């Protein structure tokens, strides 16, 4: 499903170069639940951004669902992200000006779809994460756990093949964190969605099928 | 998609009230000034009573005699106009008249200042005054020097408390005139403005008939709007052959028959010899409007740019979930244009109020500035230009934000 060959990512400024990722070879099969661990600054989020086509590798190649993305235009990358990938972020990244259901609809805005159908699917996605009764609330009216569940609904509304979660429980207490983990596990097991999750929590990593460890931008396990 | 942009814009405006207020204030203020200026230009340049034929008229109001190191500029004289203008081809009507000049009238012991213009019969056929009582005088009255007068409504009110002035006598320059018509007040800014109009031939002295220069203006009504250019060219071709009054002193005669716009612009922008510079004036008007919009546009750009960081999370999320740069550009531009169009509508309401105040304050005699569909259209065009001008750069900047960096920026907050 996801294949990275000899990927490197270098951030260059006028004074220095920072090697964020170095010689990463990675293959994640369809339907896998993989966690990425490592100390702060080791390149976990950078790796997730490269997998999610939010950042381009400085070297190496990335394939999503068998398609190499080298030379893809902004339009092609946007379409690929829209159709195949769903993102969950540590700090939720909900749009504060939009209510819950409008936030969840965002991925479908970039597909040709009638607004009624968009709304129906958003409500369905919110019901699947237990927030069917909060659709008209605004993000600041929800708890952290609820906000993250909205973010999960937004990630799954477009029925992506891959969900990339960047420390999805990092800002939540353990009980809420467990709830989010349970949702991700359900998505992986019932819908066969491939899940790649960055985490600092070893207990959560144990619940995934495989853990990739990074240190100083290198894959060490 | 576009509907969702509109909904998003509306939600942003409602949720960010201070930003919306600050932006609308700047937009409104700018557009109110521009709309009042547009209403003033519309009032001066577009067909309104009595200048309803101004798409077919030409005005001769200035002439220059030029010699070695000497130049004399004034209005044309009756003789010059009478001998050289009347037979121009493609001219349907010619009117010779004096610009209004102030005189004193006396009612009981009270002294009143009124404006008097001397005109011919054709004057009333080229300009279409709104007659409230009676009618105009005609060519026979001018030929026979009949002492008849047309007065404005205000003059009627000032001189005859009971109204119904037609048939009554008024004294102008120690001569008595019978009022034959009363017209609605005419704006000071329009051709033909005056309070009282009497035939030219009733002047106490007939010396004006011999004057080459000074004292008169002339309106030409072309057969069609398109004929005005050839009339101007024909007039220009005749000038070298006209015998000058002092040919030892002067060598060149410069006279232009100007369109309404040219005549207006000549007042504040003319070449060395008083020739119209309509193209230059038009360009300057547009440039002035753009420059006037530039400063508030820069402010709005600044305000919008400061929002980029604030909305970087949204930009990052939209990019992550499939938005192209172009979609974001259109989204943010739509927000800005919508805001300025809304500001434009508010500005229209404020302009309406301000114009009513200007009209009632009588800053310019009988000026009646108004918002019509033409001014409304121009106002909306200006709002649109303002919206695009102040929105393109911030929207472009927003749309170019790298998705990973946009998300990172927010995460650091």
Coordinates of C-alpha atoms in Angstrom, one line a residue:
Chain A
X1 CA 0.0 0.0 0.0
X2 CA 2.8 2.4 1.0
X3 CA 6.3 2.0 -0.2
X4 CA 9.3 4.3 0.5
X5 CA 12.7 3.5 -1.1
X6 CA 15.8 5.2 0.2
X7 CA 13.9 8.3 1.2
X8 CA 15.8 11.2 2.6
X9 CA 14.5 14.6 3.7
X10 CA 16.9 17.5 4.2
X11 CA 15.9 21.0 5.4
X12 CA 18.2 23.6 4.1
X13 CA 18.7 27.2 5.4
X14 CA 21.3 29.7 4.5
X15 CA 23.5 28.5 7.4
X16 CA 22.9 24.9 7.9
X17 CA 21.4 21.6 6.6
X18 CA 19.3 19.4 8.8
X19 CA 18.9 15.8 7.8
X20 CA 15.4 15.0 9.0
X21 CA 15.1 11.6 7.3
X22 CA 17.9 9.4 6.0
X23 CA 17.8 6.3 3.9
X24 CA 14.3 5.2 4.9
X25 CA 13.1 2.0 3.3
X26 CA 9.6 1.2 4.3
X27 CA 6.8 -1.1 3.0
X28 CA 3.4 -1.0 4.7
X29 CA 0.9 -3.6 3.4
X30 CA -2.7 -2.9 2.8
X31 CA -4.7 -3.3 6.0
X32 CA -1.7 -3.1 8.4
X33 CA -1.8 -1.1 11.6
X34 CA 1.7 0.3 12.0
X35 CA 3.0 2.6 14.7
X36 CA 6.1 4.9 14.4
X37 CA 8.1 5.6 17.6
X38 CA 11.1 7.5 18.5
X39 CA 12.4 10.4 20.6
X40 CA 11.3 14.0 19.8
X41 CA 12.9 15.4 16.7
X42 CA 13.8 12.1 15.3
X43 CA 11.7 12.6 12.1
X44 CA 8.5 10.8 12.9
X45 CA 6.2 13.6 11.8
X46 CA 8.4 14.3 8.8
X47 CA 8.1 10.7 7.8
X48 CA 4.3 10.9 8.2
X49 CA 4.2 14.1 6.1
X50 CA 6.2 12.4 3.3
X51 CA 3.9 9.3 3.4
X52 CA 0.9 11.7 3.3
X53 CA 2.3 13.6 0.4
X54 CA 2.3 16.8 2.4
X55 CA 6.1 17.1 2.0
X56 CA 8.3 16.0 -0.8
X57 CA 11.4 13.8 -0.1
X58 CA 14.7 15.3 -1.0
X59 CA 15.8 11.9 -2.3
X60 CA 14.3 8.5 -2.9
X61 CA 10.8 7.5 -4.1
X62 CA 7.4 7.2 -2.6
X63 CA 4.6 5.0 -3.9
X64 CA 1.0 5.0 -2.7
X65 CA -1.1 2.1 -3.8
X66 CA 1.4 1.1 -6.4
X67 CA 1.7 4.6 -7.9
X68 CA 5.0 6.5 -7.8
X69 CA 4.3 10.2 -7.1
X70 CA 7.6 11.6 -8.5
X71 CA 6.8 14.5 -10.8
X72 CA 3.2 14.7 -9.7
X73 CA 1.6 18.2 -10.0
X74 CA -0.1 20.1 -7.2
X75 CA -3.5 19.0 -8.7
X76 CA -2.5 15.3 -8.9
X77 CA -1.1 15.3 -5.4
X78 CA -4.2 17.0 -4.1
X79 CA -6.4 14.4 -5.7
X80 CA -4.4 11.5 -4.4
X81 CA -4.6 12.9 -0.8
X82 CA -8.3 13.6 -1.2
X83 CA -9.1 10.1 -2.4
X84 CA -6.7 7.8 -0.6
X85 CA -5.5 9.4 2.6
X86 CA -7.2 10.6 5.8
X87 CA -5.2 12.6 8.4
X88 CA -5.6 12.9 12.1
X89 CA -3.4 15.4 13.9
X90 CA -2.3 15.7 17.5
X91 CA -3.8 19.2 17.9
X92 CA -6.9 18.3 16.0
X93 CA -6.7 21.1 13.5
X94 CA -10.4 21.7 13.3
X95 CA -11.5 25.0 11.6
X96 CA -12.8 27.1 14.5
X97 CA -15.2 29.1 12.3
X98 CA -17.1 26.0 11.1
X99 CA -19.4 23.8 13.2
X100 CA -18.7 20.2 13.6
X101 CA -20.6 18.9 10.6
X102 CA -19.1 21.5 8.3
X103 CA -15.6 20.5 9.6
X104 CA -16.3 16.9 8.8
X105 CA -17.5 17.8 5.3
X106 CA -14.2 19.4 4.3
X107 CA -12.7 16.5 2.4
X108 CA -15.8 16.1 0.3
X109 CA -15.8 19.8 -0.8
X110 CA -13.0 18.8 -3.1
X111 CA -15.0 16.1 -4.8
X112 CA -18.0 16.7 -7.1
X113 CA -20.8 15.8 -4.8
X114 CA -24.2 17.3 -4.0
X115 CA -24.3 19.2 -0.7
X116 CA -27.2 17.0 0.6
X117 CA -25.1 13.9 0.0
X118 CA -22.1 15.6 1.6
X119 CA -24.2 16.4 4.7
X120 CA -25.7 12.9 4.9
X121 CA -22.2 11.3 4.9
X122 CA -20.8 13.8 7.4
X123 CA -23.7 13.0 9.8
X124 CA -23.1 9.3 9.2
X125 CA -19.4 9.7 10.0
X126 CA -20.1 11.6 13.1
X127 CA -22.6 9.0 14.3
X128 CA -19.9 6.3 13.8
X129 CA -17.7 8.1 16.3
X130 CA -20.5 8.7 18.7
X131 CA -21.0 12.4 18.0
X132 CA -24.3 12.3 16.1
X133 CA -25.9 14.7 18.7
X134 CA -23.2 17.4 18.4
X135 CA -23.3 18.2 14.7
X136 CA -24.1 21.9 15.1
X137 CA -21.7 22.6 17.9
X138 CA -18.5 24.5 17.3
X139 CA -15.1 23.0 18.1
X140 CA -14.6 25.3 21.1
X141 CA -17.8 23.9 22.6
X142 CA -16.3 20.3 22.7
X143 CA -13.9 18.5 25.0
X144 CA -10.5 17.5 23.6
X145 CA -11.6 13.9 23.2
X146 CA -14.7 15.0 21.3
X147 CA -12.7 17.3 19.1
X148 CA -10.4 14.4 18.2
X149 CA -13.4 12.2 17.4
X150 CA -14.6 15.0 15.0
X151 CA -11.1 14.9 13.5
X152 CA -11.4 11.1 13.1
X153 CA -14.9 11.5 11.4
X154 CA -13.3 14.0 9.1
X155 CA -10.5 11.6 8.3
X156 CA -12.8 8.7 7.4
X157 CA -15.6 10.6 5.6
X158 CA -14.0 10.2 2.2
X159 CA -13.5 6.4 2.8
X160 CA -9.7 6.6 2.4
X161 CA -7.5 3.5 2.1
X162 CA -4.9 4.9 4.5
X163 CA -5.3 6.9 7.8
X164 CA -2.2 8.7 9.0
X165 CA -2.4 9.7 12.6
X166 CA 0.2 12.0 14.1
X167 CA 0.1 11.4 17.9
X168 CA -3.7 11.3 17.8
X169 CA -3.9 10.8 21.6
X170 CA -1.0 13.1 22.5
X171 CA -3.3 15.9 23.8
X172 CA -5.8 13.6 25.5
X173 CA -6.1 11.9 28.9
X174 CA -5.7 8.2 29.0
X175 CA -9.4 7.4 28.9
X176 CA -10.1 9.6 25.9
X177 CA -6.9 8.3 24.3
X178 CA -8.2 4.7 24.7
X179 CA -11.5 5.7 23.0
X180 CA -9.6 7.1 20.0
X181 CA -7.4 4.0 19.9
X182 CA -10.5 1.8 19.9
X183 CA -11.9 3.7 17.0
X184 CA -8.7 3.4 15.0
X185 CA -8.6 -0.4 15.8
X186 CA -12.2 -0.8 14.7
X187 CA -11.4 1.1 11.4
X188 CA -8.4 -1.2 10.8
X189 CA -10.1 -4.4 11.7
X190 CA -13.6 -3.9 10.3
X191 CA -13.0 -1.7 7.3
X192 CA -9.5 -3.0 6.6
X193 CA -8.2 0.6 6.5
X194 CA -4.4 0.9 6.7
X195 CA -3.4 2.9 9.7
X196 CA 0.0 4.5 10.3
X197 CA 0.2 6.2 13.7
X198 CA 3.0 8.2 15.3
X199 CA 3.0 7.8 19.0
X200 CA 5.2 8.3 22.1
X201 CA 3.1 5.8 24.1
X202 CA 4.6 2.3 24.2
X203 CA 1.4 0.8 25.4
X204 CA -0.5 2.1 22.4
X205 CA 2.3 1.0 20.1
X206 CA 2.0 -2.5 21.5
X207 CA -1.6 -2.5 20.3
X208 CA -0.5 -2.1 16.7
X209 CA 0.7 -5.0 14.5
X210 CA 4.2 -3.5 13.9
X211 CA 6.3 -0.7 15.3
X212 CA 8.8 1.3 13.3
X213 CA 11.5 3.0 15.3
X214 CA 13.4 6.1 14.2
X215 CA 16.5 7.7 15.7
X216 CA 18.1 10.8 14.2
X217 CA 16.2 10.4 11.0
X218 CA 17.2 6.8 10.5
X219 CA 15.0 3.7 10.8
X220 CA 16.5 1.6 13.6
X221 CA 13.8 -1.1 13.8
Chain B
X1 CA -18.1 24.4 -4.3
X2 CA -18.7 28.1 -4.8
X3 CA -21.7 27.9 -2.5
X4 CA -19.5 26.5 0.3
X5 CA -17.1 29.4 -0.3
X6 CA -19.9 31.8 0.3
X7 CA -21.1 30.0 3.4
X8 CA -17.5 29.8 4.7
X9 CA -17.0 33.5 4.0
X10 CA -20.3 34.4 5.8
X11 CA -19.3 32.3 8.8
X12 CA -15.8 33.8 9.0
X13 CA -17.3 37.3 8.9
X14 CA -19.8 36.5 11.6
X15 CA -17.3 34.8 13.9
X16 CA -14.5 37.4 13.5
X17 CA -16.5 40.4 14.2
X18 CA -13.7 42.8 14.8
X19 CA -11.9 41.9 11.6
X20 CA -15.2 42.3 9.7
X21 CA -15.8 45.7 11.3
X22 CA -12.3 47.0 10.7
X23 CA -12.4 45.8 7.1
X24 CA -15.9 47.1 6.4
X25 CA -15.0 50.5 7.9
X26 CA -12.0 50.9 5.6
X27 CA -13.9 49.7 2.6
X28 CA -17.0 51.8 3.3
X29 CA -15.0 55.0 3.9
X30 CA -13.0 54.6 0.7
X31 CA -16.1 53.7 -1.4
X32 CA -18.3 56.5 0.0
X33 CA -15.7 59.0 -1.1
X34 CA -15.4 57.4 -4.5
X35 CA -19.2 57.1 -4.9
X36 CA -19.8 60.7 -4.0
X37 CA -17.1 61.7 -6.5
X38 CA -18.8 59.4 -9.1
X39 CA -22.2 61.0 -8.3
X40 CA -20.6 64.4 -8.8
X41 CA -19.0 63.4 -12.1
X42 CA -22.3 61.8 -13.2
X43 CA -24.1 65.0 -12.4
X44 CA -21.7 67.1 -14.3
X45 CA -21.0 64.8 -17.3
X46 CA -24.0 62.7 -17.9
X47 CA -27.3 63.9 -19.5
X48 CA -29.5 65.6 -17.0
X49 CA -32.0 68.4 -17.4
X50 CA -31.4 70.7 -19.2
X51 CA -28.3 69.0 -20.9
X52 CA -30.3 66.0 -22.1
X53 CA -28.7 66.3 -25.6
X54 CA -25.1 66.5 -24.4
X55 CA -24.1 63.4 -26.4
X56 CA -24.8 65.6 -29.5
X57 CA -23.6 69.0 -28.3
X58 CA -20.4 70.9 -28.6
X59 CA -19.5 73.9 -26.5
X60 CA -17.4 76.9 -27.5
X61 CA -16.5 78.7 -24.4
X62 CA -12.8 79.8 -24.9
X63 CA -10.6 81.3 -27.5
X64 CA -7.0 82.3 -27.5
X65 CA -5.2 84.8 -29.7
X66 CA -1.5 84.1 -29.8
X67 CA 1.4 86.3 -31.1
X68 CA 5.1 86.7 -30.5
X69 CA 5.4 86.6 -26.8
X70 CA 1.8 87.5 -26.2
X71 CA -1.3 85.5 -25.6
X72 CA -4.8 86.6 -24.9
X73 CA -7.4 84.1 -23.7
X74 CA -11.1 84.9 -23.2
X75 CA -14.6 83.7 -24.2
X76 CA -15.5 84.2 -27.9
X77 CA -17.1 87.4 -29.1
X78 CA -20.5 87.6 -30.7
X79 CA -19.1 88.6 -34.1
X80 CA -16.7 85.7 -34.3
X81 CA -19.5 83.2 -33.4
X82 CA -22.1 84.8 -35.7
X83 CA -19.8 84.9 -38.7
X84 CA -17.9 81.7 -38.4
X85 CA -20.0 79.1 -36.6
X86 CA -23.6 79.3 -37.9
X87 CA -22.8 77.7 -41.2
X88 CA -20.7 74.8 -40.0
X89 CA -21.9 71.6 -41.8
X90 CA -23.7 68.8 -39.9
X91 CA -24.8 71.3 -37.3
X92 CA -28.5 71.1 -36.6
X93 CA -28.8 74.1 -34.3
X94 CA -26.6 76.9 -33.0
X95 CA -27.2 78.9 -29.9
X96 CA -25.2 81.9 -28.8
X97 CA -25.5 83.0 -25.2
X98 CA -23.7 84.7 -22.3
X99 CA -22.6 82.9 -19.2
X100 CA -24.7 83.8 -16.2
X101 CA -23.5 86.9 -14.4
X102 CA -24.7 88.2 -11.0
X103 CA -26.7 91.3 -10.8
X104 CA -28.8 93.0 -8.1
X105 CA -32.6 93.0 -8.2
X106 CA -34.7 94.9 -5.7
X107 CA -37.9 93.8 -4.1
X108 CA -39.4 96.4 -1.9
X109 CA -36.3 97.7 -0.1
X110 CA -34.6 94.3 -0.2
X111 CA -31.6 93.7 -2.6
X112 CA -31.4 90.3 -4.1
X113 CA -28.5 88.8 -6.0
X114 CA -29.6 86.8 -9.1
X115 CA -27.8 85.5 -12.1
X116 CA -28.8 86.7 -15.6
X117 CA -27.9 85.1 -18.9
X118 CA -28.7 86.5 -22.3
X119 CA -29.6 83.9 -24.9
X120 CA -31.3 83.4 -28.2
X121 CA -34.3 81.3 -29.2
X122 CA -32.3 78.3 -30.2
X123 CA -31.0 78.0 -26.6
X124 CA -34.3 76.6 -25.5
X125 CA -34.4 74.0 -28.3
X126 CA -30.9 72.6 -27.6
X127 CA -31.2 72.6 -23.8
X128 CA -34.4 71.0 -22.5
X129 CA -35.5 73.0 -19.5
X130 CA -38.3 71.8 -17.3
X131 CA -41.0 74.5 -17.7
X132 CA -43.3 74.8 -14.7
X133 CA -45.3 77.7 -16.1
X134 CA -45.5 79.4 -19.5
X135 CA -42.8 78.7 -22.1
X136 CA -39.5 80.0 -23.6
X137 CA -39.0 83.0 -25.8
X138 CA -38.2 82.3 -29.5
X139 CA -36.1 83.5 -32.4
X140 CA -38.6 86.3 -33.2
X141 CA -38.3 87.6 -29.7
X142 CA -34.6 87.7 -30.1
X143 CA -34.8 89.3 -33.6
X144 CA -37.3 92.0 -32.4
X145 CA -35.6 92.6 -29.0
X146 CA -38.8 91.8 -27.2
X147 CA -38.5 92.4 -23.5
X148 CA -39.4 89.0 -22.3
X149 CA -37.8 86.8 -19.7
X150 CA -37.7 83.2 -18.4
X151 CA -37.1 82.9 -14.7
X152 CA -36.2 80.0 -12.4
X153 CA -38.6 78.7 -9.7
X154 CA -36.3 80.2 -6.9
X155 CA -36.4 83.6 -8.6
X156 CA -40.2 83.4 -8.8
X157 CA -40.4 82.6 -5.1
X158 CA -38.0 85.4 -4.2
X159 CA -39.7 88.0 -6.4
X160 CA -43.4 87.0 -6.3
X161 CA -44.6 85.7 -3.0
X162 CA -47.9 84.6 -4.5
X163 CA -46.3 82.6 -7.4
X164 CA -47.8 82.7 -10.9
X165 CA -45.1 85.0 -12.3
X166 CA -46.1 84.6 -16.0
X167 CA -47.3 87.9 -17.3
X168 CA -45.8 89.9 -14.5
X169 CA -42.9 92.4 -14.9
X170 CA -39.4 92.3 -13.5
X171 CA -36.6 94.9 -13.7
X172 CA -33.3 93.7 -14.9
X173 CA -30.4 96.2 -15.6
X174 CA -32.9 99.1 -15.4
X175 CA -35.1 97.5 -18.1
X176 CA -38.5 95.9 -17.6
X177 CA -39.2 92.4 -18.8
X178 CA -42.4 90.4 -18.9
X179 CA -42.0 86.9 -17.5
X180 CA -43.1 84.4 -20.1
X181 CA -41.9 81.2 -18.5
X182 CA -40.8 79.7 -15.2
X183 CA -38.4 76.7 -15.2
X184 CA -37.3 74.4 -12.4
X185 CA -34.1 75.4 -10.8
X186 CA -31.0 74.5 -12.7
X187 CA -27.8 73.3 -11.1
X188 CA -24.9 75.7 -11.0
X189 CA -22.8 72.9 -12.5
X190 CA -24.8 72.6 -15.7
X191 CA -24.6 74.4 -19.0
X192 CA -27.1 77.1 -19.2
X193 CA -27.3 77.8 -15.4
X194 CA -28.9 81.1 -14.5
X195 CA -31.8 82.5 -12.5
X196 CA -33.1 84.8 -15.3
X197 CA -32.8 84.5 -19.1
X198 CA -33.5 87.3 -21.5
X199 CA -32.9 87.8 -25.3
X200 CA -29.4 89.0 -26.2
X201 CA -30.8 91.7 -28.4
X202 CA -32.3 93.5 -25.4
X203 CA -28.9 94.6 -24.3
X204 CA -28.8 98.3 -23.7
X205 CA -25.9 98.6 -26.1
X206 CA -25.5 96.8 -29.4
X207 CA -21.7 97.1 -29.3
X208 CA -21.4 93.4 -28.5
X209 CA -22.3 92.6 -32.2
X210 CA -18.9 93.9 -33.3
X211 CA -16.8 92.1 -30.7
X212 CA -14.5 89.4 -32.0
X213 CA -13.6 88.2 -28.5
X214 CA -15.2 88.1 -25.1
X215 CA -18.6 87.8 -23.6
X216 CA -20.3 84.8 -25.2
X217 CA -20.4 81.1 -25.4
X218 CA -21.9 78.9 -28.1
X219 CA -23.7 75.6 -28.1
X220 CA -23.8 73.5 -31.3
X221 CA -26.2 70.6 -31.7
X222 CA -24.8 68.1 -34.1
X223 CA -27.1 66.1 -36.3
X224 CA -25.7 62.9 -34.8
X225 CA -23.3 62.2 -32.0
X226 CA -20.8 60.9 -34.5
X227 CA -20.8 64.2 -36.4
X228 CA -19.1 66.0 -33.6
X229 CA -15.7 64.9 -34.7
X230 CA -16.1 66.2 -38.2
X231 CA -17.5 69.5 -36.9
X232 CA -14.5 70.0 -34.7
X233 CA -12.2 69.2 -37.6
X234 CA -14.1 71.6 -39.9
X235 CA -13.8 74.4 -37.3
X236 CA -10.1 73.8 -36.9
X237 CA -9.6 73.9 -40.7
X238 CA -11.4 77.3 -40.9
X239 CA -9.3 79.0 -38.2
X240 CA -6.2 79.9 -40.2
X241 CA -8.4 81.8 -42.8
X242 CA -10.2 83.9 -40.2
X243 CA -9.1 87.5 -40.2
X244 CA -7.8 88.4 -36.8
X245 CA -8.7 91.7 -35.1
X246 CA -5.1 92.8 -34.5
X247 CA -3.1 90.9 -37.1
X248 CA 0.1 92.8 -36.3
X249 CA 0.0 91.6 -32.7
X250 CA -1.6 88.2 -33.1
X251 CA -0.7 85.4 -35.6
X252 CA -2.7 82.4 -34.4
X253 CA -6.3 81.8 -33.4
X254 CA -7.1 78.8 -31.2
X255 CA -10.7 77.9 -30.6
X256 CA -12.1 74.5 -29.8
X257 CA -15.6 73.2 -29.9
X258 CA -15.6 70.8 -27.0
X259 CA -17.8 67.9 -26.0
X260 CA -19.3 68.0 -22.6
X261 CA -16.4 66.0 -21.1
X262 CA -13.8 67.9 -22.9
X263 CA -15.3 71.2 -21.8
X264 CA -15.3 70.0 -18.2
X265 CA -11.7 68.8 -18.3
X266 CA -10.4 71.9 -20.0
X267 CA -11.3 73.8 -16.9
X268 CA -8.6 72.1 -14.8
X269 CA -6.4 70.4 -17.4
X270 CA -5.5 72.0 -20.7
X271 CA -2.6 72.2 -23.0
X272 CA -0.7 75.4 -23.5
X273 CA -3.3 76.9 -25.8
X274 CA -6.4 75.7 -23.9
X275 CA -7.0 72.7 -26.1
X276 CA -8.9 69.9 -24.5
X277 CA -7.0 66.9 -23.1
X278 CA -9.9 64.5 -22.7
X279 CA -7.8 61.4 -23.0
X280 CA -5.3 62.6 -20.4
X281 CA -8.1 63.7 -18.1
X282 CA -9.9 60.4 -18.4
X283 CA -6.6 58.6 -17.6
X284 CA -6.0 60.9 -14.7
X285 CA -9.5 60.3 -13.3
X286 CA -8.9 56.6 -13.4
X287 CA -5.4 56.9 -12.0
X288 CA -6.7 59.2 -9.2
X289 CA -9.4 56.7 -8.3
X290 CA -6.9 53.8 -8.2
X291 CA -4.4 55.9 -6.2
X292 CA -7.1 56.8 -3.8
X293 CA -8.0 53.1 -3.4
X294 CA -4.3 52.1 -3.0
X295 CA -3.7 53.2 0.6
X296 CA -6.9 51.5 2.1
X297 CA -6.1 48.5 -0.2
X298 CA -2.6 48.3 1.4
X299 CA -4.2 48.4 4.8
X300 CA -6.6 45.6 3.9
X301 CA -3.8 43.6 2.4
X302 CA -1.9 44.0 5.7
X303 CA -5.0 43.0 7.7
X304 CA -5.5 40.0 5.4
X305 CA -1.8 38.9 5.6
X306 CA -2.0 39.0 9.4
X307 CA -4.8 36.5 9.1
X308 CA -2.7 34.1 7.1
X309 CA -0.9 32.8 10.2
X310 CA -4.1 32.8 12.1
X311 CA -5.7 30.6 9.5
X312 CA -2.6 28.5 8.6
X313 CA -4.2 25.5 10.4
X314 CA -7.2 25.8 8.1
X315 CA -5.1 26.1 5.1
X316 CA -3.0 23.1 6.1
X317 CA -6.1 21.0 6.8
X318 CA -7.7 22.0 3.5
X319 CA -4.5 21.2 1.6
X320 CA -4.1 17.8 3.5
X321 CA -7.7 16.9 2.5
X322 CA -7.3 17.6 -1.1
X323 CA -7.6 21.4 -1.8
X324 CA -5.4 22.6 -4.6
X325 CA -3.6 26.0 -4.4
X326 CA -6.1 27.3 -7.0
X327 CA -9.1 26.3 -4.9
X328 CA -7.7 28.1 -1.9
X329 CA -6.9 31.2 -4.0
X330 CA -10.5 31.3 -5.2
X331 CA -11.8 30.7 -1.7
X332 CA -9.9 33.5 -0.1
X333 CA -10.5 35.9 -3.0
X334 CA -14.2 35.1 -2.8
X335 CA -14.2 36.0 0.8
X336 CA -12.5 39.3 0.1
X337 CA -14.6 40.3 -2.9
X338 CA -17.8 39.4 -0.9
X339 CA -16.6 41.5 1.9
X340 CA -15.9 44.5 -0.3
X341 CA -19.2 44.0 -2.2
X342 CA -21.0 44.1 1.1
X343 CA -19.0 47.1 2.0
X344 CA -20.0 48.6 -1.3
X345 CA -23.7 48.1 -0.5
X346 CA -23.2 49.8 2.9
X347 CA -21.2 52.5 1.2
X348 CA -24.2 53.1 -1.2
X349 CA -26.5 53.6 1.7
X350 CA -24.1 55.9 3.4
X351 CA -23.5 57.8 0.1
X352 CA -27.2 58.2 -0.4
X353 CA -27.4 59.9 3.0
X354 CA -24.3 62.0 2.4
X355 CA -25.5 63.1 -1.0
X356 CA -28.8 64.1 0.5
X357 CA -27.0 66.2 3.1
X358 CA -24.8 67.8 0.4
X359 CA -27.9 68.7 -1.7
X360 CA -29.8 70.1 1.3
X361 CA -26.7 72.0 2.6
X362 CA -26.7 74.0 -0.7
X363 CA -22.9 73.9 -0.9
X364 CA -23.3 74.3 -4.7
X365 CA -26.4 76.2 -5.8
X366 CA -29.2 73.8 -7.0
X367 CA -26.9 70.9 -7.3
X368 CA -28.8 67.7 -7.1
X369 CA -26.4 64.8 -6.7
X370 CA -28.1 61.5 -6.8
X371 CA -27.4 57.8 -6.8
X372 CA -28.9 56.3 -10.0
X373 CA -28.3 53.0 -11.6
X374 CA -25.2 54.3 -13.4
X375 CA -23.6 55.5 -10.2
X376 CA -24.7 52.3 -8.5
X377 CA -23.0 50.3 -11.3
X378 CA -19.8 52.3 -11.1
X379 CA -19.9 51.9 -7.3
X380 CA -20.1 48.2 -7.6
X381 CA -17.3 48.1 -10.2
X382 CA -15.1 50.2 -7.9
X383 CA -16.0 47.8 -5.0
X384 CA -15.0 44.9 -7.2
X385 CA -11.7 46.5 -8.2
X386 CA -11.0 47.3 -4.6
X387 CA -11.9 43.7 -3.5
X388 CA -9.6 42.2 -6.1
X389 CA -6.9 44.7 -5.6
X390 CA -6.7 44.1 -1.8
X391 CA -7.5 40.4 -2.0
X392 CA -5.3 38.9 -4.7
X393 CA -1.9 39.1 -3.0
X394 CA -3.0 37.8 0.4
X395 CA -5.1 35.1 -1.3
X396 CA -2.1 34.1 -3.4
X397 CA 0.2 34.1 -0.4
X398 CA -2.3 32.0 1.6
X399 CA -2.7 29.5 -1.2
X400 CA 1.0 29.1 -1.6
X401 CA 1.6 28.1 2.0
X402 CA 3.2 24.7 2.1
X403 CA 0.8 22.3 3.7
X404 CA 3.3 20.7 6.2
X405 CA 4.5 24.1 7.2
X406 CA 1.0 25.5 7.6
X407 CA 0.2 22.6 9.9
X408 CA 3.5 23.0 11.8
X409 CA 3.0 26.7 12.3
X410 CA -0.3 26.1 14.0
X411 CA 1.1 23.2 16.1
X412 CA 3.7 25.6 17.6
X413 CA 1.0 27.9 18.9

